């Protein structure tokens, strides 16, 4: 597996051809644990199903994001770049839907406190930036239909202010 193969998978997704790829084949790619292949496949899949809220594609993104897994699930050791790709993938899948649950999850991920998986400040900032971009994609064009608590929370993140407990919905 090479970077060229990862780029090919991304290109297939950008052109909408990953709709025809069986999900079991995608799992085979993920099992190989190649970072570039996983990123290309996640972003390509998200591009293929952009704005559709496709359930199967959402499951593919969710298995890479702790915030979208059940609380009793096993903690997975997933590389930082794959986490970022999965976050952006969620943003693409739910683009312009103003989906309240995913908007809340992404908002919580922006304010997620650093943990052992985010070892340094640069990784934390990159993760928060990806969550912010994904949140922007989900809420783009929403206007007044966007969840009302988003703007005050984002303002608090930027300017400082009342801290919210991570993982709690408002």
Short mmCIF file of C-alpha atoms in Angstrom, two decimals:
data_model
loop_
_atom_site.label_atom_id
_atom_site.label_comp_id
_atom_site.label_asym_id
_atom_site.label_seq_id
_atom_site.Cartn_x
_atom_site.Cartn_y
_atom_site.Cartn_z
CA UNK A 1 0.00 0.00 0.00
CA UNK A 2 1.32 3.40 -0.91
CA UNK A 3 0.45 7.06 -0.80
CA UNK A 4 -0.53 6.78 -4.46
CA UNK A 5 -3.09 4.13 -3.57
CA UNK A 6 -4.46 6.38 -0.83
CA UNK A 7 -4.73 9.22 -3.33
CA UNK A 8 -6.51 6.90 -5.75
CA UNK A 9 -9.10 6.00 -3.09
CA UNK A 10 -9.60 9.69 -2.32
CA UNK A 11 -10.04 10.43 -6.04
CA UNK A 12 -12.60 7.63 -6.34
CA UNK A 13 -14.51 9.21 -3.47
CA UNK A 14 -14.31 12.72 -4.89
CA UNK A 15 -15.85 11.39 -8.11
CA UNK A 16 -18.57 9.46 -6.26
CA UNK A 17 -17.31 6.00 -7.17
CA UNK A 18 -16.98 4.68 -3.61
CA UNK A 19 -20.75 4.10 -3.58
CA UNK A 20 -20.04 0.91 -5.49
CA UNK A 21 -17.36 -0.37 -3.10
CA UNK A 22 -18.67 -2.97 -0.62
CA UNK A 23 -18.26 -1.92 3.01
CA UNK A 24 -16.45 -5.16 3.82
CA UNK A 25 -13.72 -4.13 1.38
CA UNK A 26 -13.44 -0.82 3.21
CA UNK A 27 -13.06 -2.65 6.51
CA UNK A 28 -10.26 -4.69 4.93
CA UNK A 29 -8.43 -1.44 4.17
CA UNK A 30 -8.92 -0.17 7.73
CA UNK A 31 -7.65 -3.43 9.24
CA UNK A 32 -4.32 -2.95 7.46
CA UNK A 33 -3.71 0.10 9.69
CA UNK A 34 -2.09 2.21 6.97
CA UNK A 35 -2.54 5.84 7.98
CA UNK A 36 -2.60 7.31 4.46
CA UNK A 37 -5.01 4.67 3.15
CA UNK A 38 -7.37 5.22 6.08
CA UNK A 39 -7.32 9.00 5.61
CA UNK A 40 -7.90 8.74 1.86
CA UNK A 41 -10.73 6.27 2.33
CA UNK A 42 -12.45 8.24 5.10
CA UNK A 43 -12.31 11.54 3.22
CA UNK A 44 -13.24 9.88 -0.08
CA UNK A 45 -16.21 8.14 1.51
CA UNK A 46 -17.35 11.38 3.10
CA UNK A 47 -17.01 13.21 -0.22
CA UNK A 48 -19.05 10.52 -1.97
CA UNK A 49 -21.90 10.85 0.52
CA UNK A 50 -21.51 14.61 1.15
CA UNK A 51 -24.65 16.10 2.73
CA UNK A 52 -26.61 12.82 2.64
CA UNK A 53 -26.37 11.74 6.32
CA UNK A 54 -25.77 8.19 5.02
CA UNK A 55 -26.01 5.72 7.91
CA UNK A 56 -23.31 3.30 6.74
CA UNK A 57 -20.82 6.08 5.99
CA UNK A 58 -21.60 7.61 9.40
CA UNK A 59 -20.79 4.27 11.03
CA UNK A 60 -17.43 4.24 9.23
CA UNK A 61 -16.61 7.68 10.65
CA UNK A 62 -18.00 6.83 14.09
CA UNK A 63 -15.74 3.83 14.66
CA UNK A 64 -12.81 6.25 14.55
CA UNK A 65 -14.24 8.87 16.94
CA UNK A 66 -14.60 8.17 20.65
CA UNK A 67 -17.29 10.85 20.98
CA UNK A 68 -19.57 8.89 18.62
CA UNK A 69 -19.04 5.50 20.25
CA UNK A 70 -21.14 4.13 23.12
CA UNK A 71 -19.74 5.05 26.55
CA UNK A 72 -18.97 1.42 27.37
CA UNK A 73 -16.93 0.79 24.22
CA UNK A 74 -13.28 -0.15 24.30
CA UNK A 75 -10.83 2.72 23.93
CA UNK A 76 -9.03 2.48 20.61
CA UNK A 77 -5.56 3.78 19.83
CA UNK A 78 -6.17 5.69 16.60
CA UNK A 79 -3.58 7.95 15.00
CA UNK A 80 -4.16 11.69 15.26
CA UNK A 81 -4.41 12.27 11.51
CA UNK A 82 -7.08 9.58 11.17
CA UNK A 83 -9.08 11.22 13.98
CA UNK A 84 -8.89 14.53 12.14
CA UNK A 85 -9.98 12.90 8.86
CA UNK A 86 -12.94 11.25 10.61
CA UNK A 87 -13.99 14.59 12.13
CA UNK A 88 -13.86 16.28 8.74
CA UNK A 89 -15.71 13.30 7.29
CA UNK A 90 -18.58 13.81 9.71
CA UNK A 91 -18.69 17.46 8.67
CA UNK A 92 -18.91 16.48 5.00
CA UNK A 93 -21.53 13.77 5.60
CA UNK A 94 -23.78 16.18 7.48
CA UNK A 95 -22.95 19.26 5.41
CA UNK A 96 -25.70 21.91 5.45
CA UNK A 97 -28.06 19.74 7.53
CA UNK A 98 -27.82 21.64 10.85
CA UNK A 99 -28.19 18.23 12.52
CA UNK A 100 -28.45 19.08 16.23
CA UNK A 101 -26.79 15.93 17.60
CA UNK A 102 -23.74 16.10 15.37
CA UNK A 103 -23.45 19.86 15.84
CA UNK A 104 -23.40 19.27 19.61
CA UNK A 105 -20.83 16.48 19.36
CA UNK A 106 -18.55 18.62 17.20
CA UNK A 107 -18.98 21.60 19.52
CA UNK A 108 -17.98 19.40 22.46
CA UNK A 109 -14.95 18.16 20.52
CA UNK A 110 -13.78 21.75 19.99
CA UNK A 111 -13.73 22.24 23.76
CA UNK A 112 -12.48 18.76 24.59
CA UNK A 113 -9.75 18.94 27.22
CA UNK A 114 -6.39 17.47 26.19
CA UNK A 115 -5.89 13.89 27.21
CA UNK A 116 -3.17 11.28 26.77
CA UNK A 117 -4.15 10.76 23.11
CA UNK A 118 -3.50 14.45 22.40
CA UNK A 119 0.04 14.57 23.70
CA UNK A 120 1.03 18.07 22.70
CA UNK A 121 -0.50 21.45 22.05
CA UNK A 122 -0.15 21.26 18.26
CA UNK A 123 -2.14 18.03 18.10
CA UNK A 124 -4.82 19.52 20.34
CA UNK A 125 -5.08 22.64 18.21
CA UNK A 126 -5.25 20.61 15.00
CA UNK A 127 -8.00 18.44 16.45
CA UNK A 128 -10.00 21.47 17.61
CA UNK A 129 -9.54 23.14 14.22
CA UNK A 130 -10.85 20.04 12.42
CA UNK A 131 -13.84 19.91 14.78
CA UNK A 132 -14.50 23.59 14.11
CA UNK A 133 -14.33 23.12 10.34
CA UNK A 134 -16.66 20.13 10.58
CA UNK A 135 -19.09 22.13 12.73
CA UNK A 136 -19.01 24.89 10.14
CA UNK A 137 -19.81 22.39 7.40
CA UNK A 138 -22.73 20.95 9.37
CA UNK A 139 -24.21 24.38 10.08
CA UNK A 140 -23.38 26.13 6.79
CA UNK A 141 -26.42 27.94 5.45
CA UNK A 142 -28.50 27.03 8.50
CA UNK A 143 -29.22 30.60 9.59
CA UNK A 144 -31.85 30.60 12.32
CA UNK A 145 -32.36 26.83 12.11
CA UNK A 146 -28.93 26.17 13.65
CA UNK A 147 -29.05 25.02 17.28
CA UNK A 148 -29.38 28.22 19.36
CA UNK A 149 -26.71 27.38 21.94
CA UNK A 150 -23.89 27.15 19.38
CA UNK A 151 -23.07 30.85 19.09
CA UNK A 152 -22.72 31.53 22.85
CA UNK A 153 -20.53 28.43 23.33
CA UNK A 154 -18.31 29.35 20.39
CA UNK A 155 -18.03 32.90 21.72
CA UNK A 156 -17.00 31.50 25.13
CA UNK A 157 -14.34 29.34 23.46
CA UNK A 158 -12.91 32.36 21.63
CA UNK A 159 -13.19 35.05 24.29
CA UNK A 160 -13.10 32.93 27.40
CA UNK A 161 -15.92 32.63 29.83
CA UNK A 162 -18.04 30.01 31.50
CA UNK A 163 -16.62 26.53 31.07
CA UNK A 164 -18.95 23.68 30.23
CA UNK A 165 -18.30 20.15 31.41
CA UNK A 166 -17.03 18.08 28.50
CA UNK A 167 -19.64 15.74 27.07
CA UNK A 168 -22.67 17.40 28.62
CA UNK A 169 -25.38 18.62 26.28
CA UNK A 170 -27.00 22.00 26.81
#
